[in-house]
Coordinates of C-alpha atoms in Angstrom, one line a residue:
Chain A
X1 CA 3.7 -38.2 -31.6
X2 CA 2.9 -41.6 -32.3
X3 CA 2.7 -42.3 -28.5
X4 CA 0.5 -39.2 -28.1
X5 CA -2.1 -40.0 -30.6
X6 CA -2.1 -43.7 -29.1
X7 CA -3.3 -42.0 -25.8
X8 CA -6.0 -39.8 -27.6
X9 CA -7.0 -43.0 -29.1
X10 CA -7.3 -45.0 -25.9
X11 CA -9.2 -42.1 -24.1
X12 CA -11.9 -42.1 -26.9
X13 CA -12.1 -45.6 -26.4
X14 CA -12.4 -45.6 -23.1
X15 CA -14.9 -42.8 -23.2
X16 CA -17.1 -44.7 -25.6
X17 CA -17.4 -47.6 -23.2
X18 CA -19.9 -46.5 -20.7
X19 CA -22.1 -45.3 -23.6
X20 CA -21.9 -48.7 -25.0
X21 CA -22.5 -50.5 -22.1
X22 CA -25.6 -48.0 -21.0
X23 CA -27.1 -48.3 -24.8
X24 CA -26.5 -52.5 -24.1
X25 CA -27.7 -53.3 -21.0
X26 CA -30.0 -50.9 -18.8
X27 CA -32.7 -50.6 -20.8
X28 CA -34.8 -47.7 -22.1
X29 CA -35.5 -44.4 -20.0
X30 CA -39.2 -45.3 -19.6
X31 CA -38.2 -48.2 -17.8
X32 CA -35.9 -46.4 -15.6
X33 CA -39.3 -43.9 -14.6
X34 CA -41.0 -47.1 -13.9
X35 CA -38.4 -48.0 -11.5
X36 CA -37.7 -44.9 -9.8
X37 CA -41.9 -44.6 -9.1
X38 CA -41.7 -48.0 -7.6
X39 CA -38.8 -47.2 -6.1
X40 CA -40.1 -43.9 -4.7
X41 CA -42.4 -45.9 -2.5
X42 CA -40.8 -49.6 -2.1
X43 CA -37.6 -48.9 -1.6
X44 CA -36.4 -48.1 2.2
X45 CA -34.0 -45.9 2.4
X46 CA -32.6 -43.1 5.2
X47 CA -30.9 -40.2 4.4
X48 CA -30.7 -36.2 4.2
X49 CA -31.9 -34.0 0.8
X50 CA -32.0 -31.0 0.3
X51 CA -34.9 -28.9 -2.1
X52 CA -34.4 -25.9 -3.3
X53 CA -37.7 -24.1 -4.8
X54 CA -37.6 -20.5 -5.3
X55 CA -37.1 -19.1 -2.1
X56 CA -37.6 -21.4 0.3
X57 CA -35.4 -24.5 1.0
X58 CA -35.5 -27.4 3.4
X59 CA -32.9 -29.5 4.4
X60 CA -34.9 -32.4 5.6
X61 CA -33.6 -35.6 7.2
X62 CA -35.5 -38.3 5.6
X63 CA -36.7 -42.6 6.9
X64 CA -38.3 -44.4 4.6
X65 CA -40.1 -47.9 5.1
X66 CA -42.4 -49.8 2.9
X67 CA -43.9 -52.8 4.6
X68 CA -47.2 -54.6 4.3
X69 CA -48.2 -52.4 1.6
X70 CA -48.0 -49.5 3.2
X71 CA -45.8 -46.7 3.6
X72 CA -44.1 -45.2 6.4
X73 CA -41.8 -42.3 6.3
X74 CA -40.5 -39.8 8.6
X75 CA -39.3 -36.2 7.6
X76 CA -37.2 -33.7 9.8
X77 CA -36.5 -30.7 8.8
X78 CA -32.8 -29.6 9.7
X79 CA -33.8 -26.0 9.1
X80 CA -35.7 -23.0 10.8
X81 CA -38.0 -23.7 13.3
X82 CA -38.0 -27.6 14.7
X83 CA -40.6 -29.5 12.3
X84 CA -41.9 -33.2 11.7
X85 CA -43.7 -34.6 9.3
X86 CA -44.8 -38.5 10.3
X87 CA -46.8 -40.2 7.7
X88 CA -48.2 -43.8 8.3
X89 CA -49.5 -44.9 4.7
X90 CA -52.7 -42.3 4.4
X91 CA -52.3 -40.7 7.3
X92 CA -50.1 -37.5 7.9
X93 CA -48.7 -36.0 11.6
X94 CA -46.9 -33.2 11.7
X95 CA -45.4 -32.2 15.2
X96 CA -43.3 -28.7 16.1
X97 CA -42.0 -26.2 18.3
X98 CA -44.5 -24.2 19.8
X99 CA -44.8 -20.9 17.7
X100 CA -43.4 -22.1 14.6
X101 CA -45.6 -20.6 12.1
X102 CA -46.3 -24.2 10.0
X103 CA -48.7 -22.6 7.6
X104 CA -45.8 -20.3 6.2
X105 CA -44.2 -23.4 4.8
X106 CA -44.9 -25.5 2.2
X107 CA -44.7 -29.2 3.4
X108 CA -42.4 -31.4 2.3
X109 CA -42.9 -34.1 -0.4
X110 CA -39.6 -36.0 -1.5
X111 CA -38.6 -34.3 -4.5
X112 CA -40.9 -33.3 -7.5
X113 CA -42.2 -36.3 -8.2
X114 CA -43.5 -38.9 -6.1
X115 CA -46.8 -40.5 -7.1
X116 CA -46.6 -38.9 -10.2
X117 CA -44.6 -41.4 -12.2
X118 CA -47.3 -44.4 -11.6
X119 CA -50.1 -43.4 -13.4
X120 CA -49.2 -45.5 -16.3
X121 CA -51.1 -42.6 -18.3
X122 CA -50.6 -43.8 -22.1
X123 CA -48.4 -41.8 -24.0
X124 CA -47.1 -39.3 -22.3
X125 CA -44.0 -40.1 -25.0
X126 CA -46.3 -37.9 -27.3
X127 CA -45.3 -35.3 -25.2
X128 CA -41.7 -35.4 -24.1
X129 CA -38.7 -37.1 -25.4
X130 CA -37.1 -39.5 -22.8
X131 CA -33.2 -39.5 -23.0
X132 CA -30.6 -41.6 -21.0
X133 CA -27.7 -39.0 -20.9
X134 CA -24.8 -41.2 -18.9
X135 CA -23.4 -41.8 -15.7
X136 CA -22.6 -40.2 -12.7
X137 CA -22.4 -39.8 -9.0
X138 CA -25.0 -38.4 -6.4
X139 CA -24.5 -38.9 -2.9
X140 CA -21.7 -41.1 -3.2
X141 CA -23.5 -43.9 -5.5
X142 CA -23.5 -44.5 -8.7
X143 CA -26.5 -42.7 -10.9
X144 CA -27.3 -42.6 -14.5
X145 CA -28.7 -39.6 -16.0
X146 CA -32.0 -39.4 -17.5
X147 CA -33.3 -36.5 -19.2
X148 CA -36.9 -35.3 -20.1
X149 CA -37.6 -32.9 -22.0
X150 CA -40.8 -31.1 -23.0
X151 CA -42.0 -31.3 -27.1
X152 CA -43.5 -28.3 -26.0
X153 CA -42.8 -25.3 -24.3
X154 CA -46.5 -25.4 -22.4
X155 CA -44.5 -28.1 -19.8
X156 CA -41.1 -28.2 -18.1
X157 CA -38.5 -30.6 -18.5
X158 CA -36.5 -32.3 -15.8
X159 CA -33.3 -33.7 -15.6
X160 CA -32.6 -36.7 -13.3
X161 CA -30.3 -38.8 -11.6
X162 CA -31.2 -42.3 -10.1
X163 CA -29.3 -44.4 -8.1
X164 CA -28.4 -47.4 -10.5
X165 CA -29.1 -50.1 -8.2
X166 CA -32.2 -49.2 -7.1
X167 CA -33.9 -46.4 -9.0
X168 CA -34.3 -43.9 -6.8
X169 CA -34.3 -40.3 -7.1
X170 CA -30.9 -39.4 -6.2
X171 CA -30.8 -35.7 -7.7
X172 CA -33.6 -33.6 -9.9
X173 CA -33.5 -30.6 -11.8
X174 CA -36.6 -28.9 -12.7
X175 CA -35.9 -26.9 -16.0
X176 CA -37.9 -24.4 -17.7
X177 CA -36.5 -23.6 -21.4
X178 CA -33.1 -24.2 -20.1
X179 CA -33.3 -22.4 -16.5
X180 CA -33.1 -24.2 -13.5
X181 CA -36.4 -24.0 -11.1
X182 CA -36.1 -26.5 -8.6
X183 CA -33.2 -28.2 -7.7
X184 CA -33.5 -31.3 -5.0
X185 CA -30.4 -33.6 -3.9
X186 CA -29.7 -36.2 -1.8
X187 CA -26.5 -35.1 0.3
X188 CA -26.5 -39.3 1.9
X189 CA -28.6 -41.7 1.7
X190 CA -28.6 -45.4 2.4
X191 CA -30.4 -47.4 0.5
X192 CA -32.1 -50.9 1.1
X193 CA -30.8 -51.9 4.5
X194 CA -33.1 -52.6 7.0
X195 CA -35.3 -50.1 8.8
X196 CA -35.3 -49.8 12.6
X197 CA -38.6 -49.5 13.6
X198 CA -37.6 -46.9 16.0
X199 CA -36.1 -44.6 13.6
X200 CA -39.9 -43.9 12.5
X201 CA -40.6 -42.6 15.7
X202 CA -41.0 -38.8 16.5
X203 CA -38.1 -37.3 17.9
X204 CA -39.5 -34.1 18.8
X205 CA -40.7 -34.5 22.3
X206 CA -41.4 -32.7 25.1
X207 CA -43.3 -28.9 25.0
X208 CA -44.9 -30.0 20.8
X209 CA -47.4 -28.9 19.3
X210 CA -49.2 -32.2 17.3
X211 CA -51.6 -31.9 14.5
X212 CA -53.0 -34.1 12.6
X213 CA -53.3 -33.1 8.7
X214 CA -56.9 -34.7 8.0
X215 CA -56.0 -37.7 5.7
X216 CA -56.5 -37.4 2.2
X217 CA -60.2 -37.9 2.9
X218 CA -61.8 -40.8 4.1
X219 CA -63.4 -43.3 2.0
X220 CA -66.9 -42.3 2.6
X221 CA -65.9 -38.8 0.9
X222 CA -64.7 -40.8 -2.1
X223 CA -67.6 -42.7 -2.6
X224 CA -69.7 -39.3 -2.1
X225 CA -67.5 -38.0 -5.2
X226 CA -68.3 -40.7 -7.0
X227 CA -72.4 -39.7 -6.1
X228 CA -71.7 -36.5 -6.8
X229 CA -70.5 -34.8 -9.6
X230 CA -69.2 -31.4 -10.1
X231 CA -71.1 -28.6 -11.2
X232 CA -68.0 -26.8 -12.9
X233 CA -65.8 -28.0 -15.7
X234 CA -62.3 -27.7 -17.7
X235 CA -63.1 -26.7 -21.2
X236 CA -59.8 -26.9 -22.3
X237 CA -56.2 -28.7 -20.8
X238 CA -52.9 -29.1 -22.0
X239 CA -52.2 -32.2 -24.6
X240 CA -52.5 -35.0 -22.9
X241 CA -53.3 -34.1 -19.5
X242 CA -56.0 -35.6 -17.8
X243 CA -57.8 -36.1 -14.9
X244 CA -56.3 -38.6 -13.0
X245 CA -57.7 -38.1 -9.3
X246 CA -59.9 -36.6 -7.0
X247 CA -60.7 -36.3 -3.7
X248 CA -64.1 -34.7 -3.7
X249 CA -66.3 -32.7 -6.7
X250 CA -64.1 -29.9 -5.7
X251 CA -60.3 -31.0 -6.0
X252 CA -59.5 -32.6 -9.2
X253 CA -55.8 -33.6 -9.9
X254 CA -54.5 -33.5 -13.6
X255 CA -51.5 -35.2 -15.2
X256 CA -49.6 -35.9 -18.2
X257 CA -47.5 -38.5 -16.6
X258 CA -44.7 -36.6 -15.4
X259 CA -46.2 -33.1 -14.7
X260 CA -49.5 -32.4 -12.0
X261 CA -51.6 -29.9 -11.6
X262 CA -54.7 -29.5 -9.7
X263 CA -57.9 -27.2 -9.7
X264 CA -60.0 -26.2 -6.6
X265 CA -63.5 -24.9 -7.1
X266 CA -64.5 -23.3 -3.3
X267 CA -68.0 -23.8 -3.3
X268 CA -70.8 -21.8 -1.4
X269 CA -68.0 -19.3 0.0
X270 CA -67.1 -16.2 -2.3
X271 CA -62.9 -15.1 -2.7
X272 CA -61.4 -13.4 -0.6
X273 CA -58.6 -14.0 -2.2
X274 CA -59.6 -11.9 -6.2
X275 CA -57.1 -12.7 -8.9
X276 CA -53.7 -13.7 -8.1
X277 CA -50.8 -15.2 -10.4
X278 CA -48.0 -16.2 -8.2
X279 CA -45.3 -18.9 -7.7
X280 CA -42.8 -20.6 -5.6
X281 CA -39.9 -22.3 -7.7
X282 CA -41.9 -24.1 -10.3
X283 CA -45.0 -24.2 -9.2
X284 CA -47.7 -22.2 -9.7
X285 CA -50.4 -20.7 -8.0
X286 CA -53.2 -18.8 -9.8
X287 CA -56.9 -17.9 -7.9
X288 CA -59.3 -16.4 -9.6
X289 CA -63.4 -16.1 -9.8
X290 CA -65.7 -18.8 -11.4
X291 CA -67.1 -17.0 -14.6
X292 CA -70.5 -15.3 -13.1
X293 CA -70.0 -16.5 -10.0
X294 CA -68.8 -15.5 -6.8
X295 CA -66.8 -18.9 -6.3
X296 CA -62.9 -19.2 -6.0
X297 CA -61.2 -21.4 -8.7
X298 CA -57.4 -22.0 -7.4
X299 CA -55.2 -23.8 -10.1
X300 CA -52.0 -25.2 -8.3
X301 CA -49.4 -26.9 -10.2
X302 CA -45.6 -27.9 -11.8
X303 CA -46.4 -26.4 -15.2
X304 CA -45.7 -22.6 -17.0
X305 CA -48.0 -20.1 -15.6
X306 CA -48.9 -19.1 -18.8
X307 CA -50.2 -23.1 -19.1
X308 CA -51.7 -22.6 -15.9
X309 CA -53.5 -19.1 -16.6
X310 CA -55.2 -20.8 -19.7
X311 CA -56.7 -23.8 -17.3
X312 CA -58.1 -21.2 -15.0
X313 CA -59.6 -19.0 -17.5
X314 CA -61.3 -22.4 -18.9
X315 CA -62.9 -23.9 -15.9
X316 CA -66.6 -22.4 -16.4
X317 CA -69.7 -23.7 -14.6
X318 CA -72.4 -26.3 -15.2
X319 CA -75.6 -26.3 -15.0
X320 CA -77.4 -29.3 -15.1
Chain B
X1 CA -11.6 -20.3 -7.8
X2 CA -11.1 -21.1 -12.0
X3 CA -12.0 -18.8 -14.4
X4 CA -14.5 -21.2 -15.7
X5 CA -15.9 -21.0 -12.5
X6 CA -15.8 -17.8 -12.2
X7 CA -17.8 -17.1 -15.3
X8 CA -20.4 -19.8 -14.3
X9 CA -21.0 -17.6 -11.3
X10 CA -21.2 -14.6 -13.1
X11 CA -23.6 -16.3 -15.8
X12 CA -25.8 -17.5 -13.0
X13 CA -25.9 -14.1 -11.3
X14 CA -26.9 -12.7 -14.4
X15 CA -29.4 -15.3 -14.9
X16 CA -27.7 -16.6 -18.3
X17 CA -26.0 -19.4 -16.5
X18 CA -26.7 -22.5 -18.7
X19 CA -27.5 -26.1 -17.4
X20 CA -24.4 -27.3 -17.5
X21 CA -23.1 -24.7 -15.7
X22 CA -25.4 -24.8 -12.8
X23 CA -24.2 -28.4 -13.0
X24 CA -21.0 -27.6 -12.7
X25 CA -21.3 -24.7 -9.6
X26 CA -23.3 -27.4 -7.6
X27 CA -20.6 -29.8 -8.7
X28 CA -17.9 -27.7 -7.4
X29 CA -18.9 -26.9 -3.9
X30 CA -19.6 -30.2 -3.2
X31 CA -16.7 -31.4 -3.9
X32 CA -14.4 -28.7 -2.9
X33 CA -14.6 -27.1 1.0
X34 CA -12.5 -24.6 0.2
X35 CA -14.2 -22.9 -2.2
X36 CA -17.2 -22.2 -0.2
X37 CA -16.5 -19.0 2.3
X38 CA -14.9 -17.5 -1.0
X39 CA -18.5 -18.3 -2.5
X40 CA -20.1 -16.6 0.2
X41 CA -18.2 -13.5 0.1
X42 CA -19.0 -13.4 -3.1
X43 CA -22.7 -13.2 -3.0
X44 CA -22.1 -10.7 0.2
X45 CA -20.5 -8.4 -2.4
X46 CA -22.9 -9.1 -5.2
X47 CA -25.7 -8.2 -2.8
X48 CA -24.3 -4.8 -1.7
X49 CA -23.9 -4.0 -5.6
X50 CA -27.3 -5.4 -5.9
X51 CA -28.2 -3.1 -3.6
X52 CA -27.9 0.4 -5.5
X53 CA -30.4 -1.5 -7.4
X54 CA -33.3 -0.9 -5.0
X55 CA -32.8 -4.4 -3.3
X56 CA -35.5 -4.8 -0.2
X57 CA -33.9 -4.3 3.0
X58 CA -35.6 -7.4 4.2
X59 CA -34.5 -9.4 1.7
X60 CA -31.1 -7.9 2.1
X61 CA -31.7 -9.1 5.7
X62 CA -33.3 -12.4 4.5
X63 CA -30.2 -13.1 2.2
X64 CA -27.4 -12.0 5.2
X65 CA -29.0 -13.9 7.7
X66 CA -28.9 -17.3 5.1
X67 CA -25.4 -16.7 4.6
X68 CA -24.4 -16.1 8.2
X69 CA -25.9 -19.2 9.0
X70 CA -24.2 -21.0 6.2
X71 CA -21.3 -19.6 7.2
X72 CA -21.1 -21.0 11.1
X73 CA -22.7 -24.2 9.2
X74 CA -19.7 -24.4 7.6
X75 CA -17.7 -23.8 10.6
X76 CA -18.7 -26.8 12.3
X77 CA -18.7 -28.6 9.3
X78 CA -15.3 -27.7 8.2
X79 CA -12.2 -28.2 10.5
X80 CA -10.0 -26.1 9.1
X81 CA -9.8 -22.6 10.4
X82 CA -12.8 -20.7 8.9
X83 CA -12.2 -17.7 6.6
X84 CA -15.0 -15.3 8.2
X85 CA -14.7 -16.1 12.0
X86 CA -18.3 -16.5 13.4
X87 CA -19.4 -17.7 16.5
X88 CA -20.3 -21.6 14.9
X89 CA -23.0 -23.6 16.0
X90 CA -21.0 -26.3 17.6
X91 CA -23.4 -28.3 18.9
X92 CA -24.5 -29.3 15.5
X93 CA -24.8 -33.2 15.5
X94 CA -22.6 -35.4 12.8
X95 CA -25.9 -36.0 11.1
X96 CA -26.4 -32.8 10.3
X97 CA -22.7 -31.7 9.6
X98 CA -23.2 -34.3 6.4
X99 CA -26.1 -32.2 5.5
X100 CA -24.2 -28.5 5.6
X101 CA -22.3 -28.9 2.4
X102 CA -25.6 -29.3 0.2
X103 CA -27.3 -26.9 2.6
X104 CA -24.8 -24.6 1.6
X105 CA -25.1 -24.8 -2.0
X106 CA -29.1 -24.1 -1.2
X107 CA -28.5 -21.2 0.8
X108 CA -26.1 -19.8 -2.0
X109 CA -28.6 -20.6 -4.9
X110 CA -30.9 -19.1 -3.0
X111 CA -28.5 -16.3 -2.1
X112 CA -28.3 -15.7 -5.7
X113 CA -32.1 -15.7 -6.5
X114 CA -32.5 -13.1 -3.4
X115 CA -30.0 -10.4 -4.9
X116 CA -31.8 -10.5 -8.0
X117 CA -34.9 -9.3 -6.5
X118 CA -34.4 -5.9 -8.9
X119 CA -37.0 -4.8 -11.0
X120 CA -35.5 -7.1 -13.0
X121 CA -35.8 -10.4 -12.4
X122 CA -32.8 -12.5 -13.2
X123 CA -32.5 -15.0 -10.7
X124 CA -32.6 -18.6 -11.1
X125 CA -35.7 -19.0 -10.6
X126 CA -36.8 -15.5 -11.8
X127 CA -35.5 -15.6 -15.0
X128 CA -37.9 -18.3 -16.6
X129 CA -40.0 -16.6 -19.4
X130 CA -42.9 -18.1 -18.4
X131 CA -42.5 -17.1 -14.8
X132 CA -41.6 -13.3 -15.6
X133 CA -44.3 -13.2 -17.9
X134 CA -46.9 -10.1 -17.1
X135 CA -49.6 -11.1 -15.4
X136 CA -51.6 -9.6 -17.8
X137 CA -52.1 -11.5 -21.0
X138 CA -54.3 -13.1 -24.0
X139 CA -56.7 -15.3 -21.4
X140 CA -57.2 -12.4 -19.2
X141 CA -56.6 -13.5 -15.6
X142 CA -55.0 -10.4 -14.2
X143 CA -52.9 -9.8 -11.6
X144 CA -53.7 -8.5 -8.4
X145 CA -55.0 -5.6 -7.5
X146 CA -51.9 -3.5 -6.3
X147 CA -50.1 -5.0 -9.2
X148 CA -49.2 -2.8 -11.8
X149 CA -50.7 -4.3 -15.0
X150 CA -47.8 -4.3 -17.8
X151 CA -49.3 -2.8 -20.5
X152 CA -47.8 -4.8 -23.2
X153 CA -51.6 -5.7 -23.8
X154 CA -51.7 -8.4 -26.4
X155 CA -48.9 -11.3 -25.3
X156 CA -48.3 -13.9 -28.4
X157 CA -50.3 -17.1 -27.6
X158 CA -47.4 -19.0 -28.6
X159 CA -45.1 -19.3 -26.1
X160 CA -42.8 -20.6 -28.1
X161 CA -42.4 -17.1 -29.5
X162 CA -42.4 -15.8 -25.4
X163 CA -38.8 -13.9 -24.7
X164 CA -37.4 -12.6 -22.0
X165 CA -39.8 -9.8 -20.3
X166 CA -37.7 -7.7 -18.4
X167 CA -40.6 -5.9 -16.7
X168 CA -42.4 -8.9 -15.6
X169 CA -44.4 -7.9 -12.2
X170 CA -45.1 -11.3 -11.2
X171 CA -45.1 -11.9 -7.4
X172 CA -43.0 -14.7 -5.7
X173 CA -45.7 -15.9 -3.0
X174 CA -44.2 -14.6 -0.1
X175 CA -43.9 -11.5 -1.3
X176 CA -47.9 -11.4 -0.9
X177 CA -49.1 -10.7 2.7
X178 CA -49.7 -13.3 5.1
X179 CA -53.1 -14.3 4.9
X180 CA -52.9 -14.3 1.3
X181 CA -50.0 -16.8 1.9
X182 CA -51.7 -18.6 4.5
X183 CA -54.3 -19.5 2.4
X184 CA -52.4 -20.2 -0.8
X185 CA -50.0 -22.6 1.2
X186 CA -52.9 -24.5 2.0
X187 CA -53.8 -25.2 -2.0
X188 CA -50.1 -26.0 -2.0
X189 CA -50.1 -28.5 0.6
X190 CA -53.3 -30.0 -0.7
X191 CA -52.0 -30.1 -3.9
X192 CA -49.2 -32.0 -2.4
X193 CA -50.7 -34.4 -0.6
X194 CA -53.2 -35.3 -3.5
X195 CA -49.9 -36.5 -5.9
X196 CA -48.4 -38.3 -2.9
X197 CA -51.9 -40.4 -2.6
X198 CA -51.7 -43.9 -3.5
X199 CA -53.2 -43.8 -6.8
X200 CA -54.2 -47.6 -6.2
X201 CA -56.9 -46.3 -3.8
X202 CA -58.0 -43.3 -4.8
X203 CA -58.9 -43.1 -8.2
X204 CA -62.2 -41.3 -9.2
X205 CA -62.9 -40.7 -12.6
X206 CA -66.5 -39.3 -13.3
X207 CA -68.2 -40.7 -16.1
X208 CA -67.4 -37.6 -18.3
X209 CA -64.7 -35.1 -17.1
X210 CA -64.0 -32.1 -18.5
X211 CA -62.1 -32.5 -21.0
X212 CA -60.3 -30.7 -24.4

């Protein structure tokens, strides 16, 4: 008996250590967000994930390189119809089989996050709480657990695992009032060794069909944003999102710091497309006509439709 | 299979599965080969009960075809004598072999999601409030126009106060036609590409957004 409770005793102890240890000496979760966004783009790192949202997942065979400043990364999709996406810091290639109907799919972007974590936006604390939850193991490394959870119910929450020695997204969840939405994994990944050159290279050859996604836009459209401004506006957002970039008076990107969403306003070209409220995993997609107008307002974004519905039905026209 | 994971599975097909549980399935098929051509009968049988349940014979197709393919996946993957016999794809590379476990897991989850395409929604996916919510509500952007309109008119403004809405009509995208889709990929895409951008670079902000 005596022996038996010595052994209950020694788990618990045991148990407790990691705790300990995590509460001692890896810091807070914010600085493990700050880490993963700089590891999102510094790190380089080969491997394959998978992403699961709604319907459609990809299996996609992943090289990424940061060198110079700049980013290069290659993304193969091990599913469906052959596809590439090559993307040499701004600017994006994407090469398949002839056929393969691209626009059907929703490119690839490495897991829910990305750029998103780098904004630095002040307190986004207000708005979740930040928890480190433990240790595990993703893709055969070491991870510790992070989870963020929305004050509110007008946001999702996300649970995440990063690789301990670098801070990279090993695993996501994407919850939504405790339902999983999205779920995107490493299966293997190597981290930090050397990138050959060559792996960067396009391996679909041959009989391909190559287009060039038009980079983000090029400077001279950013300095005409900057000239011009736009002639419709947000009356009201969710606490503390804000706009954080654009790309022309039309496309304005929002964030909180961990969540995006961005409005379209087609100018000079009536919808086609009327009201819709639709989705895909977590995000949402919502178009809908510019009060008096004939103009298309699309709200696109990783945030509750009902959140989403109550952007769109705020954007109204200017006048000046 | 454990009972515990057998209840997971039925939670998650019933859309009540729980974090941790979700955890847990994901946990288990990685980490146990075995388990997996058991998992996919499983959803096989699910979906033909499903199917009294006015299931879309293309989805029905969708989902067989997703587990077929996990299934010779698996074949290659796994050297042990498959279960359900298939002819494998055995040219599969080693690379993507170390990809077919997770791939599996996908095409289950997904698996799961697809047989709860009933009129009601209780997929992973489909079972978020917010998500099932009618498209009709307080700020008035409606559905469209072949969408019936739930007629539980006046929705809370609290979502806190949301619950479950078993008669949610809100379309997955591709279940809109193809143009539609088209052209709603490409907000996606843009979407996507704008968080990628090196904020560093990019930045605009005009003098006095929109804002609250």
């Amino acid at each position: 008996m005596l022996n038996r409770f010595k052994s209950i005793a020694l788990c618990l102890t045991l148990a407790g250590l990691p705790v300990m240890a995590l509460a001692a000496e890896e810091g807070d979760a914010e600085s493990w967000l700050e880490k993963m966004g700089r590891a999102l783009r510094e790190e380089s790192y080969e491997g394959i994930f998978t992403y699961m949202r709604g319907y459609q997942f990809d299996t996609v065979k992943v090289v990424h390189k940061f060198e110079d400043g700049k980013e290069k990364e290659r993304l193969l999709h091990l599913n469906g119809d052959q596809r590439e996406v090559l993307i040499d810091g701004d600017t994006v290639t994407c090469r398949h089989e002839p056929g393969a109907d691209v626009d059907l799919e929703r490119e690839v972007s490495l897991g829910p996050f990305t750029h998103a974590f780098n904004e630095n936006l002040a307190n986004y604390q207000s708005f979740y709480d930040f928890t480190l939850t433990g240790h595990d193991r993703v893709a055969g490394r070491p991870a510790i657990r992070l989870e963020i959870t929305p004050k509110n119910n007008d946001r999702y929450g996300y649970k995440l695992w990063l690789d301990e020695a670098t801070g990279l997204l090993l695993q996501s969840h994407l919850i939504s009032q405790g339902h999983v939405l999205e779920v995107f994994q490493f299966s293997r990944v190597d981290i930090g060794d050397p990138v050959d050159d060559s792996h960067l290279l396009a391996t679909l050859t041959g009989d391909v069909v190559v287009h060039q996604l038009a980079p983000n836009e090029p400077d001279t459209a950013t300095a005409t944003a900057q000239a011009r401004k736009p002639d419709w506006r947000v009356a009201w957002l969710p606490n503390g999102f804000r706009q954080v970039r654009t790309t022309s008076p039309n496309r304005i990107l929002f964030s909180d710091g961990i969540a995006t969403f961005s409005i379209f306003v087609e100018q000079g070209k009536s919808s086609r497309l009327g009201e819709i409220v639709t989705h895909m995993g977590g995000t949402v997609v919502i178009t809908r006509r510019l009060k008096n107008t004939a103009q298309q307002i699309t709200v696109v974004g990783e945030v509750p439709v009902d959140t989403a519905k109550r952007v769109a039905e705020s954007v109204e026209p200017v006048i000046y | 299979m454990t009972d515990n994971l057998k209840e997971s599975l039925s939670a998650w097909i019933d859309g009540e599965a729980s974090e941790i549980e979700v955890h847990r399935l994901l946990r288990q098929f990685e980490s146990d080969a075995s388990l997996r051509p058991s998992w996919v009968r499983y959803q096989e049988v699910r979906s033909v009960i499903r199917g009294e349940r006015r299931l879309d014979a293309d989805i029905h197709l969708a989902l067989q075809d997703r587990i077929r393919a996990a299934v010779d996946v698996e074949d290659t993957f796994d050297e042990r004598p498959a279960t359900l016999s298939r002819p494998g794809n055995r040219y599969i590379k080693p690379a993507v072999s170390l990809a077919a476990a997770a791939s599996l897991v996908a095409a289950v989850l997904v698996g799961v999601n697809l047989t709860n395409r009933s009129p009601e929604p209780e997929g992973v996916a489909a079972s978020n409030p917010a998500i099932t919510a009618p498209a009709a509500n307080a700020i008035g952007a409606g559905p469209i126009d072949a969408q019936p309109v739930s007629t539980g008119a006046a929705r809370v403004a609290s979502m806190d106060q949301e619950s479950f809405e078993p008669d949610g009509q809100q379309l997955e995208l591709r279940e809109l036609s193809d143009e539609q889709q088209r052209q709603l990929r490409a907000y996606l895409n843009q979407h996507d590409r704008m968080v990628r951008m090196n904020p560093n670079l990019r930045t605009v902000i005009y003098e006095a957004p929109a804002n609250q």
